[in-house]
Amino acid sequence: MKFFLDTADLNDIRELADVGLVHGVTTKPSIIAKSGVDFKTRIAEICKVVAGPVSAEVTAPDYDTMRREADVLCAIADNVTIKAPMTFDGLKLCRTLVDQGRMVNVTLCFSSAQALLAASAGATFVSPFVGRLDDIGEVGNDLLIDIRHIYDQDPDIETLILASSLRQVPQVIDAARAGADVATVPPAVLRQMIGHPLTDKGLAAFTADWAKTGQSIL
Ligand code: E4P
């Protein structure tokens, strides 16, 4: 499973991408609103740091306006991936853009039926929102398991499952177990995955023992 970073924070993106931990970025209108940055400028900046897919979401509800928005966003960089909502107009946009050779991420997917249609429309990625299903008492990971199973029945489906709305490390591990192709995670969650109390404890013990040797590697 690959990792995308679910953020528009350039410092986080730079630091984590430099280590090769990040293969792409997802943004959403809420992230842009929170950061207060200019959307198009920030997408351009992110695309210079990350060579992989960078999701930028169209915001209009209708196909014609979405398409004009997508044209503007696509002009920013080749790795801009248009995030289209899981609506009829969004699927229509998906088909148009994929036929033009663009990458499309069909977002706000909450059912296997929606994931099937996203694949039919040729989506590069489908984004099932695990955490938001958990929020309403459903089991978000079951959706990932189901979509994986369904997609695996049809060798013609090339759509990648992009597990989204992951807010905790166990959700990420469950997504990997479910066979998600990619997980998009907030920087804090990716950083949490690095650490373990026993790693810290072991390191402290090794450091103390090393000091006892009186040696220096340098
Ligand atoms: C990513 O593409 C999604 O927009 C994001 O993961 C949604 O996360 P949220 O449910 O925490 O807003």
Short mmCIF file of C-alpha atoms and ligand atoms in Angstrom, two decimals:
data_model
loop_
_atom_site.label_atom_id
_atom_site.label_comp_id
_atom_site.label_asym_id
_atom_site.label_seq_id
_atom_site.Cartn_x
_atom_site.Cartn_y
_atom_site.Cartn_z
CA MET A 1 0.00 0.00 0.00
CA LYS A 2 1.30 3.41 -0.93
CA PHE A 3 0.80 6.60 1.09
CA PHE A 4 -0.56 9.95 0.06
CA LEU A 5 -0.51 12.90 2.44
CA ASP A 6 -3.90 14.43 3.21
CA THR A 7 -2.82 18.03 3.66
CA ALA A 8 -1.88 21.28 1.95
CA ASP A 9 0.91 22.02 4.45
CA LEU A 10 4.08 22.45 2.38
CA ASN A 11 6.48 21.94 5.28
CA ASP A 12 4.93 18.59 6.16
CA ILE A 13 4.84 17.55 2.51
CA ARG A 14 8.50 18.49 1.95
CA GLU A 15 9.77 16.78 5.08
CA LEU A 16 7.89 13.50 4.59
CA ALA A 17 8.32 13.36 0.80
CA ASP A 18 12.09 13.83 1.14
CA VAL A 19 12.27 10.50 3.00
CA GLY A 20 10.22 8.79 0.30
CA LEU A 21 7.29 8.16 2.61
CA VAL A 22 4.83 10.04 0.43
CA HIS A 23 3.83 9.13 -3.12
CA GLY A 24 1.11 11.73 -3.62
CA VAL A 25 -1.04 14.37 -1.95
CA THR A 26 -4.77 14.86 -1.51
CA THR A 27 -6.33 18.22 -0.77
CA LYS A 28 -9.94 19.19 -0.19
CA PRO A 29 -11.75 22.53 0.02
CA SER A 30 -11.88 22.26 3.83
CA ILE A 31 -8.09 21.93 4.05
CA ILE A 32 -7.60 24.96 1.80
CA ALA A 33 -10.15 26.99 3.78
CA LYS A 34 -8.37 26.12 7.04
CA SER A 35 -4.90 27.00 5.74
CA GLY A 36 -6.01 30.30 4.21
CA VAL A 37 -3.65 29.87 1.23
CA ASP A 38 -4.46 30.58 -2.41
CA PHE A 39 -5.70 27.26 -3.82
CA LYS A 40 -4.11 27.33 -7.27
CA THR A 41 -0.80 28.70 -5.99
CA ARG A 42 -0.60 26.01 -3.33
CA ILE A 43 -1.42 23.20 -5.76
CA ALA A 44 1.38 24.47 -8.03
CA GLU A 45 3.79 24.53 -5.07
CA ILE A 46 2.84 21.00 -4.01
CA CYS A 47 3.25 19.69 -7.56
CA LYS A 48 6.83 20.98 -7.58
CA VAL A 49 7.63 18.97 -4.44
CA VAL A 50 5.74 15.75 -5.18
CA ALA A 51 6.01 14.03 -8.56
CA GLY A 52 3.08 11.68 -7.88
CA PRO A 53 -0.64 12.44 -8.10
CA VAL A 54 -1.79 15.65 -6.39
CA SER A 55 -5.56 15.74 -5.96
CA ALA A 56 -7.28 19.10 -6.47
CA GLU A 57 -11.05 19.19 -6.14
CA VAL A 58 -13.50 20.90 -8.45
CA THR A 59 -16.17 22.77 -6.55
CA ALA A 60 -19.09 23.42 -8.91
CA PRO A 61 -22.11 21.09 -8.87
CA ASP A 62 -22.72 21.03 -12.64
CA TYR A 63 -20.69 19.36 -15.38
CA ASP A 64 -20.01 22.42 -17.54
CA THR A 65 -18.62 24.51 -14.70
CA MET A 66 -16.74 21.57 -13.23
CA ARG A 67 -15.13 21.00 -16.59
CA ARG A 68 -13.99 24.61 -16.85
CA GLU A 69 -12.60 24.40 -13.31
CA ALA A 70 -10.85 21.14 -14.17
CA ASP A 71 -9.24 22.73 -17.24
CA VAL A 72 -7.78 25.49 -15.06
CA LEU A 73 -6.51 23.01 -12.48
CA CYS A 74 -5.10 20.61 -15.09
CA ALA A 75 -3.09 23.47 -16.61
CA ILE A 76 -1.17 23.87 -13.34
CA ALA A 77 0.88 20.66 -13.70
CA ASP A 78 0.78 17.23 -15.33
CA ASN A 79 0.45 15.45 -12.00
CA VAL A 80 -2.69 17.33 -10.96
CA THR A 81 -5.38 14.73 -10.36
CA ILE A 82 -8.88 16.07 -10.56
CA LYS A 83 -11.02 15.19 -7.57
CA ALA A 84 -14.57 14.81 -8.84
CA PRO A 85 -17.55 14.23 -6.54
CA MET A 86 -19.44 10.94 -6.67
CA THR A 87 -22.43 12.45 -8.52
CA PHE A 88 -23.75 11.95 -12.04
CA ASP A 89 -22.03 15.16 -13.18
CA GLY A 90 -18.87 14.13 -11.35
CA LEU A 91 -18.83 10.77 -13.14
CA LYS A 92 -19.42 12.52 -16.44
CA LEU A 93 -16.45 14.77 -15.73
CA CYS A 94 -14.43 11.70 -14.79
CA ARG A 95 -15.12 10.03 -18.13
CA THR A 96 -14.27 13.20 -20.08
CA LEU A 97 -10.98 13.77 -18.29
CA VAL A 98 -9.87 10.13 -18.31
CA ASP A 99 -10.53 10.01 -22.06
CA GLN A 100 -8.19 13.01 -22.32
CA GLY A 101 -5.50 11.12 -20.43
CA ARG A 102 -5.91 12.86 -17.07
CA MET A 103 -5.96 11.20 -13.67
CA VAL A 104 -9.25 11.45 -11.76
CA ASN A 105 -10.01 10.73 -8.11
CA VAL A 106 -13.73 10.10 -7.54
CA THR A 107 -14.30 11.32 -4.02
CA LEU A 108 -17.00 11.06 -1.35
CA CYS A 109 -17.58 7.35 -1.99
CA PHE A 110 -19.69 5.70 0.69
CA SER A 111 -20.97 2.52 -0.97
CA SER A 112 -19.83 -0.38 -3.12
CA ALA A 113 -22.41 0.61 -5.73
CA GLN A 114 -20.76 4.02 -6.02
CA ALA A 115 -17.31 2.40 -6.26
CA LEU A 116 -18.51 0.17 -9.10
CA LEU A 117 -19.77 3.17 -11.04
CA ALA A 118 -16.57 5.12 -10.41
CA ALA A 119 -14.66 2.20 -11.95
CA SER A 120 -17.09 2.12 -14.89
CA ALA A 121 -16.44 5.81 -15.47
CA GLY A 122 -12.72 4.99 -15.65
CA ALA A 123 -11.63 6.63 -12.40
CA THR A 124 -7.93 6.41 -11.65
CA PHE A 125 -8.75 6.41 -7.93
CA VAL A 126 -11.91 5.94 -5.91
CA SER A 127 -11.91 7.43 -2.41
CA PRO A 128 -14.03 5.54 0.12
CA PHE A 129 -14.36 7.74 3.24
CA VAL A 130 -13.70 5.26 6.04
CA GLY A 131 -13.69 7.65 9.00
CA ARG A 132 -16.94 9.35 8.09
CA LEU A 133 -18.68 5.95 7.97
CA ASP A 134 -17.17 5.12 11.37
CA ASP A 135 -18.47 8.50 12.60
CA ILE A 136 -22.07 7.43 11.93
CA GLY A 137 -21.69 4.01 13.56
CA GLU A 138 -20.94 2.00 10.44
CA VAL A 139 -17.73 0.02 9.89
CA GLY A 140 -15.85 1.99 7.26
CA ASN A 141 -13.27 -0.71 6.71
CA ASP A 142 -15.99 -3.17 5.63
CA LEU A 143 -16.54 -0.93 2.63
CA LEU A 144 -12.86 -1.23 1.67
CA ILE A 145 -13.03 -5.02 2.02
CA ASP A 146 -16.14 -5.16 -0.14
CA ILE A 147 -14.79 -2.87 -2.87
CA ARG A 148 -11.51 -4.85 -2.97
CA HIS A 149 -13.49 -8.09 -3.37
CA ILE A 150 -15.73 -6.63 -6.10
CA TYR A 151 -12.88 -5.01 -8.05
CA ASP A 152 -10.90 -8.25 -7.94
CA GLN A 153 -13.73 -10.05 -9.76
CA ASP A 154 -13.21 -7.97 -12.88
CA PRO A 155 -9.75 -7.97 -14.46
CA ASP A 156 -10.74 -4.96 -16.58
CA ILE A 157 -11.05 -2.70 -13.53
CA GLU A 158 -7.92 -0.62 -13.13
CA THR A 159 -9.30 1.87 -10.60
CA LEU A 160 -7.16 2.06 -7.48
CA ILE A 161 -8.75 2.07 -4.02
CA LEU A 162 -7.60 5.18 -2.18
CA ALA A 163 -8.61 4.70 1.46
CA SER A 164 -9.59 8.15 2.74
CA SER A 165 -10.82 9.87 5.85
CA LEU A 166 -8.34 7.90 7.96
CA ARG A 167 -7.72 9.67 11.27
CA GLN A 168 -6.11 6.94 13.39
CA VAL A 169 -3.28 4.45 12.91
CA PRO A 170 -5.48 1.33 13.39
CA GLN A 171 -7.69 2.54 10.52
CA VAL A 172 -4.59 2.68 8.31
CA ILE A 173 -3.54 -0.86 9.25
CA ASP A 174 -7.07 -2.12 8.62
CA ALA A 175 -7.03 -0.41 5.21
CA ALA A 176 -3.80 -2.22 4.35
CA ARG A 177 -5.31 -5.54 5.49
CA ALA A 178 -8.37 -4.84 3.33
CA GLY A 179 -6.12 -4.49 0.31
CA ALA A 180 -6.44 -0.75 -0.33
CA ASP A 181 -3.94 0.33 -2.98
CA VAL A 182 -3.26 3.70 -1.36
CA ALA A 183 -4.06 5.34 1.97
CA THR A 184 -4.22 9.09 2.29
CA VAL A 185 -3.35 10.15 5.81
CA PRO A 186 -2.90 13.41 7.69
CA PRO A 187 0.79 14.15 8.49
CA ALA A 188 0.16 13.58 12.21
CA VAL A 189 -1.06 10.04 11.57
CA LEU A 190 1.95 9.23 9.37
CA ARG A 191 4.27 10.54 12.10
CA GLN A 192 2.44 8.46 14.71
CA MET A 193 3.12 5.38 12.61
CA ILE A 194 6.86 5.97 12.94
CA GLY A 195 6.89 5.75 16.71
CA HIS A 196 6.45 2.93 19.24
CA PRO A 197 7.09 3.10 23.02
CA LEU A 198 9.31 0.00 22.84
CA THR A 199 11.39 1.62 20.09
CA ASP A 200 11.94 4.61 22.41
CA LYS A 201 12.73 2.37 25.36
CA GLY A 202 15.10 0.19 23.35
CA LEU A 203 16.89 3.20 21.93
CA ALA A 204 17.35 4.73 25.39
CA ALA A 205 18.87 1.46 26.65
CA PHE A 206 21.21 1.15 23.65
CA THR A 207 22.29 4.78 24.05
CA ALA A 208 23.04 4.24 27.74
CA ASP A 209 24.99 1.03 27.03
CA TRP A 210 26.94 2.73 24.26
CA ALA A 211 27.94 5.53 26.63
CA LYS A 212 29.36 2.87 28.99
CA THR A 213 31.75 1.68 26.27
CA GLY A 214 33.42 5.10 26.17
CA GLN A 215 33.76 4.64 22.40
CA SER A 216 32.89 6.98 19.52
CA ILE A 217 32.10 6.00 15.96
CA LEU A 218 33.26 9.37 14.63
C1 E4P B 1 -9.15 12.92 1.05
O1 E4P B 1 -9.10 12.96 -0.16
C2 E4P B 1 -10.39 13.19 1.80
O2 E4P B 1 -10.93 14.41 1.42
C3 E4P B 1 -10.12 13.18 3.28
O3 E4P B 1 -9.37 12.03 3.62
C4 E4P B 1 -11.39 13.30 4.10
O4 E4P B 1 -11.05 13.22 5.46
P1 E4P B 1 -12.06 13.72 6.58
O5 E4P B 1 -13.26 12.82 6.58
O6 E4P B 1 -11.27 13.59 7.85
O7 E4P B 1 -12.43 15.13 6.25
#
